[in-house]
Amino acid sequence: MKDAVLKLKKEKNALILAHYYAPLEIWELADFVGDSLELSRKAAAAKEDLIVFCGVRFMAESAKLLNPTKKVLLPVADAGCPMADMITAEKLAELKKLHPEAAVVCYVNSSAAVKALSDICCTSSNAVKVVSSLEADEIIFVPDRNLGAHVAKHNPQKKFHFIDGYCPIHNACTVKDLEKAKALHPKALVACHPECGEGAPALSDYVGSTTGILDFCRKSEGKEFIIATELEIVLALQKELPEKTFYPAKEGFLCEDMKKNTVKALFDALKEETGEILLPPEVLTSAARALERMINL
Ligand code: 13P
Ligand code: SF4
């Protein structure tokens, strides 16, 4: 089936993009594997006719927004992101009414309708930079309150308004989990995604996006690492760097939506061109503007 995917990919002039949390067998087939910022950049620059996005819905939607003349496919229709569903356009509109002076920054883990109401988007790798670049003293930051807290710590002069949004998988990684992992592996360095639970980043040696975590482990002279993000990163690091040892920060650190991306689903989508991303025209332009502002920055 892997050979069949590669054959179809060539025939259809398709670009296969995969997020790092997709299973390793998908990494083998993808033209590019990356974090959400790198994938947005690749999608924006794609020259192929078809973009097949092995990730979750908001990622494929971002690809469509950044390169609207391309056909973008999400192989698994129900591969979503529970955090993205925690903020709706209606809720954000209410928040904007309450804080009319505030600039609106939305994490890319959000719907196109939410992006359309935002001034600028950010990802976990550029959130601090995006917020620092804004002149506004007041910021509405949605939906992730954990990433928001990380950004606020680096922008103490600004006032923030958050909602109670979080990634159920990362938020479940708590201070207690990290203390336990550190007690078991006292020599290990801790690398943590900013979506992790309150207080977890403060216990870590490195806090950053998925790519940031991979680079930290590659460059560090440390020999053991506790990885506070999705399990696929632990597996990928262990495969790439067998001379080092990687421990998951806790049991069950799995994004089930990302794991829906099987080779069979990719094959079916490519063959039948199913799962096309279609966005309402009324949100397309404004949502693209917020994303493009981020890319340009
Ligand atoms: P990255 O920005 O690190 O790719 O994270 C996206 C995400 O969904 C993490 O849960
Ligand atoms: Fe969404 Fe969390 Fe999965 Fe990332 S890991 S896609 S934030 S549910």
mmCIF file of C-alpha atoms and ligand atoms in Angstrom:
data_model
loop_
_atom_site.group_PDB
_atom_site.id
_atom_site.type_symbol
_atom_site.label_atom_id
_atom_site.label_comp_id
_atom_site.label_asym_id
_atom_site.label_seq_id
_atom_site.Cartn_x
_atom_site.Cartn_y
_atom_site.Cartn_z
ATOM 1 C CA MET A 1 0.000 0.000 0.000
ATOM 2 C CA LYS A 2 2.949 2.323 0.673
ATOM 3 C CA ASP A 3 4.163 1.802 -2.921
ATOM 4 C CA ALA A 4 0.643 2.454 -4.188
ATOM 5 C CA VAL A 5 0.525 5.745 -2.248
ATOM 6 C CA LEU A 6 3.839 6.868 -3.757
ATOM 7 C CA LYS A 7 2.654 5.922 -7.262
ATOM 8 C CA LEU A 8 -0.618 7.836 -6.871
ATOM 9 C CA LYS A 9 1.225 10.796 -5.385
ATOM 10 C CA LYS A 10 3.350 11.038 -8.531
ATOM 11 C CA GLU A 11 0.438 10.516 -10.918
ATOM 12 C CA LYS A 12 -1.641 13.204 -9.249
ATOM 13 C CA ASN A 13 1.209 15.659 -8.658
ATOM 14 C CA ALA A 14 0.377 15.708 -4.949
ATOM 15 C CA LEU A 15 2.316 17.044 -1.976
ATOM 16 C CA ILE A 16 1.939 14.992 1.212
ATOM 17 C CA LEU A 17 2.382 17.007 4.398
ATOM 18 C CA ALA A 18 2.403 15.347 7.825
ATOM 19 C CA HIS A 19 2.489 16.693 11.359
ATOM 20 C CA TYR A 20 5.045 15.180 13.743
ATOM 21 C CA TYR A 21 2.263 13.539 15.785
ATOM 22 C CA ALA A 22 1.103 11.445 12.811
ATOM 23 C CA PRO A 23 2.331 7.822 13.009
ATOM 24 C CA LEU A 24 5.925 7.148 11.874
ATOM 25 C CA GLU A 25 4.657 5.061 8.915
ATOM 26 C CA ILE A 26 3.086 8.267 7.600
ATOM 27 C CA TRP A 27 6.381 10.153 8.092
ATOM 28 C CA GLU A 28 7.956 7.661 5.661
ATOM 29 C CA LEU A 29 5.479 8.616 2.940
ATOM 30 C CA ALA A 30 5.343 12.355 3.486
ATOM 31 C CA ASP A 31 7.248 14.885 1.402
ATOM 32 C CA PHE A 32 7.617 16.973 4.520
ATOM 33 C CA VAL A 33 7.061 16.374 8.239
ATOM 34 C CA GLY A 34 7.004 19.376 10.535
ATOM 35 C CA ASP A 35 5.417 21.396 13.306
ATOM 36 C CA SER A 36 2.394 23.547 12.607
ATOM 37 C CA LEU A 37 4.388 26.651 11.594
ATOM 38 C CA GLU A 38 6.704 24.805 9.204
ATOM 39 C CA LEU A 39 3.739 22.990 7.656
ATOM 40 C CA SER A 40 1.903 26.282 7.090
ATOM 41 C CA ARG A 41 4.975 27.671 5.344
ATOM 42 C CA LYS A 42 5.300 24.577 3.132
ATOM 43 C CA ALA A 43 1.596 24.677 2.263
ATOM 44 C CA ALA A 44 1.814 28.373 1.362
ATOM 45 C CA ALA A 45 4.717 27.703 -1.020
ATOM 46 C CA ALA A 46 3.339 24.482 -2.566
ATOM 47 C CA LYS A 47 3.436 24.288 -6.355
ATOM 48 C CA GLU A 48 1.752 20.856 -6.666
ATOM 49 C CA ASP A 49 -1.902 20.531 -7.762
ATOM 50 C CA LEU A 50 -2.997 18.625 -4.680
ATOM 51 C CA ILE A 51 -2.031 18.990 -1.012
ATOM 52 C CA VAL A 52 -2.818 15.993 1.206
ATOM 53 C CA PHE A 53 -2.581 16.932 4.866
ATOM 54 C CA CYS A 54 -1.952 14.110 7.347
ATOM 55 C CA GLY A 55 -2.746 16.053 10.476
ATOM 56 C CA VAL A 56 -5.937 17.456 11.975
ATOM 57 C CA ARG A 57 -8.624 19.687 10.465
ATOM 58 C CA PHE A 58 -7.333 23.111 11.524
ATOM 59 C CA MET A 59 -3.977 22.333 9.873
ATOM 60 C CA ALA A 60 -5.557 21.366 6.553
ATOM 61 C CA GLU A 61 -7.793 24.456 6.753
ATOM 62 C CA SER A 62 -4.715 26.632 7.260
ATOM 63 C CA ALA A 63 -3.139 25.067 4.168
ATOM 64 C CA LYS A 64 -6.266 25.949 2.153
ATOM 65 C CA LEU A 65 -6.316 29.513 3.527
ATOM 66 C CA LEU A 66 -2.670 30.066 2.625
ATOM 67 C CA ASN A 67 -2.899 28.497 -0.837
ATOM 68 C CA PRO A 68 -6.573 28.788 -1.845
ATOM 69 C CA THR A 69 -6.232 27.786 -5.510
ATOM 70 C CA LYS A 70 -4.980 24.303 -4.545
ATOM 71 C CA LYS A 71 -7.170 21.327 -3.760
ATOM 72 C CA VAL A 72 -6.457 20.397 -0.126
ATOM 73 C CA LEU A 73 -7.459 16.997 1.242
ATOM 74 C CA LEU A 74 -7.793 15.892 4.870
ATOM 75 C CA PRO A 75 -7.746 12.070 4.601
ATOM 76 C CA VAL A 76 -9.716 11.495 7.826
ATOM 77 C CA ALA A 77 -12.839 13.653 8.020
ATOM 78 C CA ASP A 78 -13.151 13.443 11.805
ATOM 79 C CA ALA A 79 -9.483 14.118 12.637
ATOM 80 C CA GLY A 80 -10.114 17.211 14.716
ATOM 81 C CA CYS A 81 -8.531 19.072 17.604
ATOM 82 C CA PRO A 82 -10.592 19.259 20.809
ATOM 83 C CA MET A 83 -8.796 22.452 21.821
ATOM 84 C CA ALA A 84 -9.768 24.173 18.548
ATOM 85 C CA ASP A 85 -13.419 23.376 19.359
ATOM 86 C CA MET A 86 -13.161 25.212 22.711
ATOM 87 C CA ILE A 87 -13.498 28.629 21.069
ATOM 88 C CA THR A 88 -16.310 29.543 18.666
ATOM 89 C CA ALA A 89 -16.677 32.675 16.558
ATOM 90 C CA GLU A 90 -19.700 33.675 18.710
ATOM 91 C CA LYS A 91 -17.722 33.382 21.944
ATOM 92 C CA LEU A 92 -14.820 35.366 20.497
ATOM 93 C CA ALA A 93 -17.188 38.091 19.242
ATOM 94 C CA GLU A 94 -18.556 38.459 22.817
ATOM 95 C CA LEU A 95 -15.032 38.707 24.221
ATOM 96 C CA LYS A 96 -14.143 41.396 21.674
ATOM 97 C CA LYS A 97 -17.183 43.419 22.770
ATOM 98 C CA LEU A 98 -16.019 43.212 26.398
ATOM 99 C CA HIS A 99 -12.464 44.315 25.511
ATOM 100 C CA PRO A 100 -12.747 46.563 22.436
ATOM 101 C CA GLU A 101 -9.221 47.963 22.785
ATOM 102 C CA ALA A 102 -7.540 44.555 22.809
ATOM 103 C CA ALA A 103 -5.695 43.017 19.862
ATOM 104 C CA VAL A 104 -6.872 39.479 19.115
ATOM 105 C CA VAL A 105 -4.254 36.746 18.782
ATOM 106 C CA CYS A 106 -5.489 33.267 17.972
ATOM 107 C CA TYR A 107 -3.463 30.103 18.162
ATOM 108 C CA VAL A 108 -3.615 28.279 14.800
ATOM 109 C CA ASN A 109 -5.408 25.491 16.674
ATOM 110 C CA SER A 110 -8.728 27.197 15.885
ATOM 111 C CA SER A 111 -11.402 27.212 13.189
ATOM 112 C CA ALA A 112 -11.282 29.437 10.105
ATOM 113 C CA ALA A 113 -14.285 31.365 11.512
ATOM 114 C CA VAL A 114 -12.290 32.208 14.675
ATOM 115 C CA LYS A 115 -9.249 33.186 12.605
ATOM 116 C CA ALA A 116 -11.499 35.493 10.574
ATOM 117 C CA LEU A 117 -12.247 37.501 13.751
ATOM 118 C CA SER A 118 -8.598 37.668 14.826
ATOM 119 C CA ASP A 119 -5.914 40.252 14.097
ATOM 120 C CA ILE A 120 -3.102 37.731 13.818
ATOM 121 C CA CYS A 121 -2.477 34.001 14.307
ATOM 122 C CA CYS A 122 0.402 32.341 16.103
ATOM 123 C CA THR A 123 1.775 28.836 16.589
ATOM 124 C CA SER A 124 3.574 27.419 19.596
ATOM 125 C CA SER A 125 6.936 28.276 18.021
ATOM 126 C CA ASN A 126 6.264 31.969 17.385
ATOM 127 C CA ALA A 127 3.581 32.959 19.951
ATOM 128 C CA VAL A 128 5.972 35.033 22.095
ATOM 129 C CA LYS A 129 7.367 36.798 19.017
ATOM 130 C CA VAL A 130 3.897 37.485 17.563
ATOM 131 C CA VAL A 131 2.560 39.033 20.783
ATOM 132 C CA SER A 132 5.760 41.039 21.383
ATOM 133 C CA SER A 133 5.431 42.499 17.877
ATOM 134 C CA LEU A 134 2.023 44.049 18.635
ATOM 135 C CA GLU A 135 1.708 47.646 19.776
ATOM 136 C CA ALA A 136 -1.489 46.959 21.740
ATOM 137 C CA ASP A 137 -1.156 46.884 25.537
ATOM 138 C CA GLU A 138 -4.142 44.583 25.860
ATOM 139 C CA ILE A 139 -4.356 41.144 24.225
ATOM 140 C CA ILE A 140 -7.175 38.634 23.818
ATOM 141 C CA PHE A 141 -5.355 35.304 23.448
ATOM 142 C CA VAL A 142 -7.425 32.248 22.437
ATOM 143 C CA PRO A 143 -7.948 29.327 22.834
ATOM 144 C CA ASP A 144 -5.006 27.853 24.813
ATOM 145 C CA ARG A 145 -4.665 29.286 28.318
ATOM 146 C CA ASN A 146 -1.437 27.308 28.932
ATOM 147 C CA LEU A 147 0.334 28.691 25.866
ATOM 148 C CA GLY A 148 -1.218 32.040 26.839
ATOM 149 C CA ALA A 149 0.408 31.885 30.280
ATOM 150 C CA HIS A 150 3.780 31.136 28.650
ATOM 151 C CA VAL A 151 3.366 34.153 26.331
ATOM 152 C CA ALA A 152 2.214 36.414 29.190
ATOM 153 C CA LYS A 153 5.306 35.504 31.206
ATOM 154 C CA HIS A 154 7.448 36.825 28.350
ATOM 155 C CA ASN A 155 5.279 39.952 27.929
ATOM 156 C CA PRO A 156 4.767 41.162 31.519
ATOM 157 C CA GLN A 157 3.963 44.726 30.390
ATOM 158 C CA LYS A 158 0.799 43.621 28.544
ATOM 159 C CA LYS A 159 -2.631 42.780 29.953
ATOM 160 C CA PHE A 160 -4.112 39.434 28.770
ATOM 161 C CA HIS A 161 -7.628 38.049 28.486
ATOM 162 C CA PHE A 162 -7.884 34.253 28.211
ATOM 163 C CA ILE A 163 -10.652 31.675 27.930
ATOM 164 C CA ASP A 164 -10.591 28.256 29.581
ATOM 165 C CA GLY A 165 -9.215 26.474 26.503
ATOM 166 C CA TYR A 166 -6.590 23.738 26.619
ATOM 167 C CA CYS A 167 -5.330 20.609 24.865
ATOM 168 C CA PRO A 168 -6.756 17.663 26.829
ATOM 169 C CA ILE A 169 -3.632 15.607 26.074
ATOM 170 C CA HIS A 170 -0.964 18.160 27.000
ATOM 171 C CA ASN A 171 -2.931 19.740 29.840
ATOM 172 C CA ALA A 172 -3.056 16.306 31.516
ATOM 173 C CA CYS A 173 0.735 16.481 31.909
ATOM 174 C CA THR A 174 1.016 18.077 35.337
ATOM 175 C CA VAL A 175 3.699 19.242 37.756
ATOM 176 C CA LYS A 176 3.189 15.954 39.622
ATOM 177 C CA ASP A 177 3.893 13.929 36.460
ATOM 178 C CA LEU A 178 7.121 15.823 35.846
ATOM 179 C CA GLU A 179 8.215 15.496 39.480
ATOM 180 C CA LYS A 180 7.602 11.749 39.278
ATOM 181 C CA ALA A 181 9.512 11.400 35.972
ATOM 182 C CA LYS A 182 12.400 13.488 37.327
ATOM 183 C CA ALA A 183 12.574 11.322 40.461
ATOM 184 C CA LEU A 184 12.766 8.202 38.250
ATOM 185 C CA HIS A 185 15.366 9.731 35.898
ATOM 186 C CA PRO A 186 17.296 12.303 37.942
ATOM 187 C CA LYS A 187 19.946 12.909 35.250
ATOM 188 C CA ALA A 188 17.435 13.552 32.471
ATOM 189 C CA LEU A 189 16.756 17.002 31.001
ATOM 190 C CA VAL A 190 13.076 17.942 30.585
ATOM 191 C CA ALA A 191 11.762 19.252 27.242
ATOM 192 C CA CYS A 192 8.177 20.506 27.403
ATOM 193 C CA HIS A 193 5.537 21.763 24.964
ATOM 194 C CA PRO A 194 3.932 25.037 26.163
ATOM 195 C CA GLU A 195 0.469 23.412 25.969
ATOM 196 C CA CYS A 196 1.370 21.296 29.030
ATOM 197 C CA GLY A 197 -0.440 21.798 32.329
ATOM 198 C CA GLU A 198 -0.010 24.811 34.609
ATOM 199 C CA GLY A 199 3.426 24.888 36.267
ATOM 200 C CA ALA A 200 4.942 22.148 34.060
ATOM 201 C CA PRO A 201 6.985 24.546 31.857
ATOM 202 C CA ALA A 202 8.574 26.104 34.967
ATOM 203 C CA LEU A 203 10.001 22.673 35.899
ATOM 204 C CA SER A 204 11.493 22.149 32.441
ATOM 205 C CA ASP A 205 14.943 22.764 30.974
ATOM 206 C CA TYR A 206 13.444 23.651 27.602
ATOM 207 C CA VAL A 207 9.976 24.903 26.587
ATOM 208 C CA GLY A 208 9.049 25.093 22.914
ATOM 209 C CA SER A 209 7.202 23.761 19.889
ATOM 210 C CA THR A 210 7.546 20.228 18.583
ATOM 211 C CA THR A 211 10.403 21.229 16.257
ATOM 212 C CA GLY A 212 11.990 23.181 19.108
ATOM 213 C CA ILE A 213 11.942 20.065 21.306
ATOM 214 C CA LEU A 214 13.495 17.924 18.546
ATOM 215 C CA ASP A 215 16.261 20.476 17.973
ATOM 216 C CA PHE A 216 16.928 20.880 21.690
ATOM 217 C CA CYS A 217 17.444 17.108 22.071
ATOM 218 C CA ARG A 218 19.610 16.931 18.936
ATOM 219 C CA LYS A 219 21.904 19.777 20.010
ATOM 220 C CA SER A 220 22.048 19.115 23.762
ATOM 221 C CA GLU A 221 25.036 17.302 25.253
ATOM 222 C CA GLY A 222 22.631 15.602 27.679
ATOM 223 C CA LYS A 223 22.270 11.822 27.410
ATOM 224 C CA GLU A 224 18.756 11.357 28.874
ATOM 225 C CA PHE A 225 15.585 13.353 28.223
ATOM 226 C CA ILE A 226 12.053 13.447 29.604
ATOM 227 C CA ILE A 227 9.752 14.448 26.755
ATOM 228 C CA ALA A 228 6.594 16.311 27.736
ATOM 229 C CA THR A 229 4.716 16.126 24.468
ATOM 230 C CA GLU A 230 3.080 13.553 22.193
ATOM 231 C CA LEU A 231 4.510 10.011 22.204
ATOM 232 C CA GLU A 232 5.456 10.015 18.496
ATOM 233 C CA ILE A 233 8.185 12.544 19.311
ATOM 234 C CA VAL A 234 9.693 10.153 21.863
ATOM 235 C CA LEU A 235 9.637 7.325 19.292
ATOM 236 C CA ALA A 236 11.125 9.516 16.549
ATOM 237 C CA LEU A 237 13.907 10.821 18.804
ATOM 238 C CA GLN A 238 14.791 7.339 20.021
ATOM 239 C CA LYS A 239 15.006 6.122 16.415
ATOM 240 C CA GLU A 240 17.099 9.105 15.274
ATOM 241 C CA LEU A 241 19.407 9.319 18.304
ATOM 242 C CA PRO A 242 19.983 5.747 19.598
ATOM 243 C CA GLU A 243 22.973 6.886 21.695
ATOM 244 C CA LYS A 244 20.597 8.979 23.864
ATOM 245 C CA THR A 245 17.615 7.789 25.938
ATOM 246 C CA PHE A 246 14.151 9.343 25.831
ATOM 247 C CA TYR A 247 11.368 8.866 28.379
ATOM 248 C CA PRO A 248 7.732 9.942 27.956
ATOM 249 C CA ALA A 249 6.769 12.411 30.707
ATOM 250 C CA LYS A 250 3.697 10.315 31.457
ATOM 251 C CA GLU A 251 1.738 7.288 30.278
ATOM 252 C CA GLY A 252 -0.810 7.694 27.482
ATOM 253 C CA PHE A 253 0.577 10.897 25.972
ATOM 254 C CA LEU A 254 -1.277 10.263 22.703
ATOM 255 C CA CYS A 255 -3.289 12.489 20.383
ATOM 256 C CA GLU A 256 -5.893 10.030 19.136
ATOM 257 C CA ASP A 257 -7.009 12.348 16.352
ATOM 258 C CA MET A 258 -3.509 12.447 14.872
ATOM 259 C CA LYS A 259 -3.299 8.653 15.083
ATOM 260 C CA LYS A 260 -6.341 8.323 12.810
ATOM 261 C CA ASN A 261 -3.917 9.081 9.935
ATOM 262 C CA THR A 262 -3.286 5.553 8.659
ATOM 263 C CA VAL A 263 -1.629 4.531 5.376
ATOM 264 C CA LYS A 264 -4.992 3.092 4.253
ATOM 265 C CA ALA A 265 -6.780 6.415 4.906
ATOM 266 C CA LEU A 266 -4.058 8.271 2.987
ATOM 267 C CA PHE A 267 -4.307 5.832 0.068
ATOM 268 C CA ASP A 268 -8.125 6.100 -0.093
ATOM 269 C CA ALA A 269 -8.080 9.894 0.046
ATOM 270 C CA LEU A 270 -5.447 10.146 -2.687
ATOM 271 C CA LYS A 271 -7.225 7.631 -4.913
ATOM 272 C CA GLU A 272 -10.730 9.077 -4.657
ATOM 273 C CA GLU A 273 -9.693 12.674 -3.796
ATOM 274 C CA THR A 274 -12.011 12.619 -0.807
ATOM 275 C CA GLY A 275 -11.952 14.894 2.234
ATOM 276 C CA GLU A 276 -11.593 18.137 0.305
ATOM 277 C CA ILE A 277 -11.397 21.239 2.510
ATOM 278 C CA LEU A 278 -14.041 23.747 1.463
ATOM 279 C CA LEU A 279 -14.369 26.976 3.421
ATOM 280 C CA PRO A 280 -17.233 29.479 3.407
ATOM 281 C CA PRO A 281 -16.260 32.427 1.179
ATOM 282 C CA GLU A 282 -17.279 34.937 3.886
ATOM 283 C CA VAL A 283 -14.478 33.764 6.217
ATOM 284 C CA LEU A 284 -11.813 33.003 3.616
ATOM 285 C CA THR A 285 -10.314 36.458 3.129
ATOM 286 C CA SER A 286 -10.290 37.585 6.776
ATOM 287 C CA ALA A 287 -9.007 34.254 8.094
ATOM 288 C CA ALA A 288 -6.254 34.210 5.460
ATOM 289 C CA ARG A 289 -5.262 37.756 6.446
ATOM 290 C CA ALA A 290 -4.643 36.757 10.091
ATOM 291 C CA LEU A 291 -2.559 33.763 8.994
ATOM 292 C CA GLU A 292 -0.594 35.718 6.380
ATOM 293 C CA ARG A 293 0.282 38.391 8.942
ATOM 294 C CA MET A 294 1.876 35.643 11.024
ATOM 295 C CA ILE A 295 3.731 34.141 8.056
ATOM 296 C CA ASN A 296 5.033 37.576 6.998
ATOM 297 C CA LEU A 297 6.266 38.271 10.522
HETATM 298 P P1 13P B 1 3.236 22.464 17.154
HETATM 299 O O1 13P B 1 3.057 23.947 16.941
HETATM 300 O O2 13P B 1 4.386 22.166 18.048
HETATM 301 O O3 13P B 1 3.246 21.732 15.881
HETATM 302 O O4 13P B 1 1.972 21.966 17.986
HETATM 303 C C1 13P B 1 0.725 21.784 17.407
HETATM 304 C C2 13P B 1 -0.141 21.014 18.290
HETATM 305 O O5 13P B 1 -1.276 20.756 17.986
HETATM 306 C C3 13P B 1 0.420 20.587 19.542
HETATM 307 O O6 13P B 1 -0.491 19.879 20.258
HETATM 308 FE FE1 SF4 B 2 -5.113 19.324 19.351
HETATM 309 FE FE2 SF4 B 2 -3.826 18.495 21.503
HETATM 310 FE FE3 SF4 B 2 -3.988 16.881 19.401
HETATM 311 FE FE4 SF4 B 2 -2.438 19.073 19.336
HETATM 312 S S1 SF4 B 2 -2.194 17.258 20.628
HETATM 313 S S2 SF4 B 2 -3.856 18.410 17.743
HETATM 314 S S3 SF4 B 2 -3.672 20.499 20.554
HETATM 315 S S4 SF4 B 2 -5.697 17.624 20.673
#
